[in-house]
mmCIF file of C-alpha atoms in Angstrom:
data_model
loop_
_atom_site.group_PDB
_atom_site.id
_atom_site.type_symbol
_atom_site.label_atom_id
_atom_site.label_comp_id
_atom_site.label_asym_id
_atom_site.label_seq_id
_atom_site.Cartn_x
_atom_site.Cartn_y
_atom_site.Cartn_z
ATOM 1 C CA UNK A 1 17.880 17.192 -32.777
ATOM 2 C CA UNK A 2 20.093 20.203 -33.095
ATOM 3 C CA UNK A 3 20.952 20.179 -29.413
ATOM 4 C CA UNK A 4 21.948 16.558 -29.487
ATOM 5 C CA UNK A 5 24.121 17.020 -32.559
ATOM 6 C CA UNK A 6 25.665 20.192 -30.914
ATOM 7 C CA UNK A 7 26.245 18.334 -27.708
ATOM 8 C CA UNK A 8 27.822 15.397 -29.737
ATOM 9 C CA UNK A 9 30.187 17.760 -31.322
ATOM 10 C CA UNK A 10 31.253 19.300 -27.964
ATOM 11 C CA UNK A 11 31.847 15.691 -26.625
ATOM 12 C CA UNK A 12 33.782 14.734 -29.759
ATOM 13 C CA UNK A 13 36.056 17.808 -29.415
ATOM 14 C CA UNK A 14 36.468 17.332 -25.716
ATOM 15 C CA UNK A 15 37.710 13.796 -26.119
ATOM 16 C CA UNK A 16 40.399 14.832 -28.571
ATOM 17 C CA UNK A 17 41.600 17.896 -26.644
ATOM 18 C CA UNK A 18 41.054 17.228 -22.971
ATOM 19 C CA UNK A 19 42.141 13.656 -22.501
ATOM 20 C CA UNK A 20 44.774 12.631 -20.138
ATOM 21 C CA UNK A 21 46.037 9.149 -18.891
ATOM 22 C CA UNK A 22 45.561 7.100 -15.746
ATOM 23 C CA UNK A 23 46.655 3.777 -14.458
ATOM 24 C CA UNK A 24 43.329 2.279 -13.335
ATOM 25 C CA UNK A 25 43.068 -0.643 -10.905
ATOM 26 C CA UNK A 26 40.896 -3.573 -11.669
ATOM 27 C CA UNK A 27 39.523 -6.368 -9.402
ATOM 28 C CA UNK A 28 41.647 -9.045 -7.775
ATOM 29 C CA UNK A 29 41.176 -12.349 -9.598
ATOM 30 C CA UNK A 30 41.202 -15.619 -7.764
ATOM 31 C CA UNK A 31 42.975 -18.509 -9.482
ATOM 32 C CA UNK A 32 43.258 -22.212 -8.825
ATOM 33 C CA UNK A 33 45.313 -23.727 -5.941
ATOM 34 C CA UNK A 34 44.769 -20.698 -3.640
ATOM 35 C CA UNK A 35 46.577 -18.137 -5.890
ATOM 36 C CA UNK A 36 45.392 -14.700 -6.956
ATOM 37 C CA UNK A 37 46.466 -12.073 -9.465
ATOM 38 C CA UNK A 38 45.965 -8.381 -9.647
ATOM 39 C CA UNK A 39 45.406 -6.425 -12.807
ATOM 40 C CA UNK A 40 45.245 -2.835 -13.984
ATOM 41 C CA UNK A 41 44.549 -0.942 -17.215
ATOM 42 C CA UNK A 42 46.131 2.169 -18.653
ATOM 43 C CA UNK A 43 43.204 4.276 -19.841
ATOM 44 C CA UNK A 44 42.376 7.682 -21.299
ATOM 45 C CA UNK A 45 40.633 9.799 -18.651
ATOM 46 C CA UNK A 46 39.608 13.408 -18.067
ATOM 47 C CA UNK A 47 41.940 13.679 -14.981
ATOM 48 C CA UNK A 48 45.400 12.290 -15.146
ATOM 49 C CA UNK A 49 48.703 12.972 -16.935
ATOM 50 C CA UNK A 50 50.420 13.270 -20.309
ATOM 51 C CA UNK A 51 52.933 10.655 -19.225
ATOM 52 C CA UNK A 52 52.622 6.972 -20.044
ATOM 53 C CA UNK A 53 54.489 5.615 -16.947
ATOM 54 C CA UNK A 54 53.357 4.312 -13.544
ATOM 55 C CA UNK A 55 52.095 0.861 -12.625
ATOM 56 C CA UNK A 56 50.252 -1.306 -10.177
ATOM 57 C CA UNK A 57 50.821 -3.403 -7.114
ATOM 58 C CA UNK A 58 48.867 -6.130 -5.406
ATOM 59 C CA UNK A 59 48.558 -5.162 -1.639
ATOM 60 C CA UNK A 60 47.122 -7.028 1.263
ATOM 61 C CA UNK A 61 45.776 -6.206 4.781
ATOM 62 C CA UNK A 62 45.443 -8.594 7.710
ATOM 63 C CA UNK A 63 42.250 -9.386 9.532
ATOM 64 C CA UNK A 64 42.736 -6.759 12.143
ATOM 65 C CA UNK A 65 43.569 -3.575 10.185
ATOM 66 C CA UNK A 66 46.046 -1.110 11.634
ATOM 67 C CA UNK A 67 45.048 2.439 11.687
ATOM 68 C CA UNK A 68 47.834 4.823 10.492
ATOM 69 C CA UNK A 69 48.677 8.317 9.670
ATOM 70 C CA UNK A 70 51.583 7.782 7.318
ATOM 71 C CA UNK A 71 53.529 5.148 5.433
ATOM 72 C CA UNK A 72 56.411 5.218 7.906
ATOM 73 C CA UNK A 73 54.088 3.677 10.531
ATOM 74 C CA UNK A 74 53.023 0.873 8.219
ATOM 75 C CA UNK A 75 56.735 0.207 7.266
ATOM 76 C CA UNK A 76 57.622 -0.053 10.969
ATOM 77 C CA UNK A 77 54.677 -2.318 11.764
ATOM 78 C CA UNK A 78 54.547 -4.724 8.806
ATOM 79 C CA UNK A 79 53.682 -8.327 9.438
ATOM 80 C CA UNK A 80 55.912 -11.402 8.400
ATOM 81 C CA UNK A 81 55.632 -11.923 4.746
ATOM 82 C CA UNK A 82 55.199 -8.312 3.900
ATOM 83 C CA UNK A 83 57.027 -5.942 1.754
ATOM 84 C CA UNK A 84 56.591 -2.286 1.368
ATOM 85 C CA UNK A 85 53.725 -0.648 3.361
ATOM 86 C CA UNK A 86 51.162 2.040 2.360
ATOM 87 C CA UNK A 87 48.812 4.079 4.551
ATOM 88 C CA UNK A 88 45.562 4.302 2.535
ATOM 89 C CA UNK A 89 42.007 5.257 3.011
ATOM 90 C CA UNK A 90 39.383 2.411 2.823
ATOM 91 C CA UNK A 91 37.553 4.309 0.104
ATOM 92 C CA UNK A 92 38.974 4.348 -3.370
ATOM 93 C CA UNK A 93 41.882 6.933 -3.454
ATOM 94 C CA UNK A 94 41.912 9.964 -5.551
ATOM 95 C CA UNK A 95 44.473 12.672 -6.453
ATOM 96 C CA UNK A 96 47.375 12.052 -4.069
ATOM 97 C CA UNK A 97 47.506 9.191 -1.674
ATOM 98 C CA UNK A 98 44.151 9.594 0.120
ATOM 99 C CA UNK A 99 40.397 9.420 -0.337
ATOM 100 C CA UNK A 100 37.924 9.993 2.486
ATOM 101 C CA UNK A 101 37.624 7.791 5.601
ATOM 102 C CA UNK A 102 39.966 6.338 8.145
ATOM 103 C CA UNK A 103 43.330 5.378 6.916
ATOM 104 C CA UNK A 104 44.677 1.822 7.348
ATOM 105 C CA UNK A 105 47.965 -0.047 6.525
ATOM 106 C CA UNK A 106 48.217 -2.171 3.335
ATOM 107 C CA UNK A 107 51.425 -4.065 2.297
ATOM 108 C CA UNK A 108 53.005 -5.647 -0.827
ATOM 109 C CA UNK A 109 53.645 -9.306 -0.283
ATOM 110 C CA UNK A 110 57.331 -10.164 -0.206
ATOM 111 C CA UNK A 111 58.740 -10.456 -2.871
ATOM 112 C CA UNK A 112 57.102 -7.332 -4.395
ATOM 113 C CA UNK A 113 53.910 -7.892 -6.485
ATOM 114 C CA UNK A 114 54.251 -4.944 -8.890
ATOM 115 C CA UNK A 115 54.537 -4.091 -12.525
ATOM 116 C CA UNK A 116 55.703 -0.672 -13.641
ATOM 117 C CA UNK A 117 55.891 0.944 -17.039
ATOM 118 C CA UNK A 118 59.251 2.779 -17.733
ATOM 119 C CA UNK A 119 60.501 5.231 -20.278
ATOM 120 C CA UNK A 120 62.041 2.328 -22.125
ATOM 121 C CA UNK A 121 58.794 0.158 -21.960
ATOM 122 C CA UNK A 122 55.949 2.662 -21.421
ATOM 123 C CA UNK A 123 52.413 1.503 -20.712
ATOM 124 C CA UNK A 124 50.002 1.322 -23.780
ATOM 125 C CA UNK A 125 46.608 2.781 -23.803
ATOM 126 C CA UNK A 126 43.775 0.167 -23.463
ATOM 127 C CA UNK A 127 46.218 -2.618 -22.409
ATOM 128 C CA UNK A 128 45.385 -4.707 -19.323
ATOM 129 C CA UNK A 129 48.410 -5.737 -17.219
ATOM 130 C CA UNK A 130 49.023 -8.275 -14.504
ATOM 131 C CA UNK A 131 50.729 -6.936 -11.424
ATOM 132 C CA UNK A 132 52.945 -10.005 -11.219
ATOM 133 C CA UNK A 133 52.668 -13.793 -11.692
ATOM 134 C CA UNK A 134 50.100 -15.266 -9.406
ATOM 135 C CA UNK A 135 50.837 -15.102 -5.567
ATOM 136 C CA UNK A 136 49.469 -17.145 -2.651
ATOM 137 C CA UNK A 137 46.147 -15.660 -1.475
ATOM 138 C CA UNK A 138 47.430 -16.140 2.090
ATOM 139 C CA UNK A 139 50.974 -14.743 2.611
ATOM 140 C CA UNK A 140 53.265 -16.467 5.057
ATOM 141 C CA UNK A 141 52.741 -15.202 8.527
ATOM 142 C CA UNK A 142 49.393 -13.462 7.856
ATOM 143 C CA UNK A 143 46.356 -13.905 9.978
ATOM 144 C CA UNK A 144 43.444 -16.221 8.762
ATOM 145 C CA UNK A 145 41.402 -13.474 6.914
ATOM 146 C CA UNK A 146 43.416 -11.446 4.394
ATOM 147 C CA UNK A 147 42.013 -8.620 2.211
ATOM 148 C CA UNK A 148 43.505 -7.751 -1.109
ATOM 149 C CA UNK A 149 43.326 -4.907 -3.647
ATOM 150 C CA UNK A 150 45.192 -3.533 -6.599
ATOM 151 C CA UNK A 151 46.949 -0.167 -5.848
ATOM 152 C CA UNK A 152 47.964 1.894 -8.940
ATOM 153 C CA UNK A 153 50.230 4.849 -9.270
ATOM 154 C CA UNK A 154 50.236 7.333 -12.207
ATOM 155 C CA UNK A 155 53.268 9.486 -12.588
ATOM 156 C CA UNK A 156 52.361 13.204 -12.681
ATOM 157 C CA UNK A 157 56.072 14.018 -12.661
ATOM 158 C CA UNK A 158 58.390 11.404 -14.174
ATOM 159 C CA UNK A 159 59.747 8.724 -11.786
ATOM 160 C CA UNK A 160 57.635 9.972 -8.703
ATOM 161 C CA UNK A 161 55.736 6.645 -8.190
ATOM 162 C CA UNK A 162 59.050 5.032 -7.253
ATOM 163 C CA UNK A 163 60.091 7.923 -4.948
ATOM 164 C CA UNK A 164 58.888 7.418 -1.285
ATOM 165 C CA UNK A 165 59.372 11.179 -0.628
ATOM 166 C CA UNK A 166 57.226 12.323 -3.663
ATOM 167 C CA UNK A 167 54.510 14.728 -2.814
ATOM 168 C CA UNK A 168 50.728 14.272 -3.619
ATOM 169 C CA UNK A 169 50.906 16.612 -6.673
ATOM 170 C CA UNK A 170 53.641 14.480 -8.233
ATOM 171 C CA UNK A 171 51.875 11.175 -8.468
ATOM 172 C CA UNK A 172 48.282 9.825 -8.136
ATOM 173 C CA UNK A 173 47.307 6.607 -6.382
ATOM 174 C CA UNK A 174 44.010 4.751 -7.113
ATOM 175 C CA UNK A 175 42.880 1.776 -5.039
ATOM 176 C CA UNK A 176 40.637 -0.987 -6.553
ATOM 177 C CA UNK A 177 37.899 -2.933 -4.898
ATOM 178 C CA UNK A 178 38.687 -5.039 -1.787
ATOM 179 C CA UNK A 179 38.638 -8.841 -2.263
ATOM 180 C CA UNK A 180 38.669 -11.225 0.707
ATOM 181 C CA UNK A 181 39.748 -14.882 0.711
#
């Protein structure tokens, strides 16, 4: 009993002192009429940042994924109907842009499908946000099978999620589960 109580006190103190914040991706949600929406949540976590800015984007990948070694390759090889491109690992990403495994291109649909918290309108802990209004599950010009996921970015240094030249130590990407239509 004493150890349980003692452990409970340690956990309680740790939650108050050691908490940071992260923008956490959630699953892509299918809607009526061939539309989808992406969501993310701003949560307290052990790893993260003291900042309450960042955001999330709905991103897609065509049936034949392109292997990449950087975002510039994805930008140069984006399909019709695609906006900004990311070079991401298939596994859920962790600190910085990459997790483990081969990297593949993912793109925002055009127009961009993102929502970002700002200094003027920061993200609120526990709130679930939509990346955008619903978008077509099959972007114009995409191949028959399309995979979707939510990609979130947490600012480690203010404004770095919006900076294409930011380093891995200045922002944190997380990629949600893959949904196929």
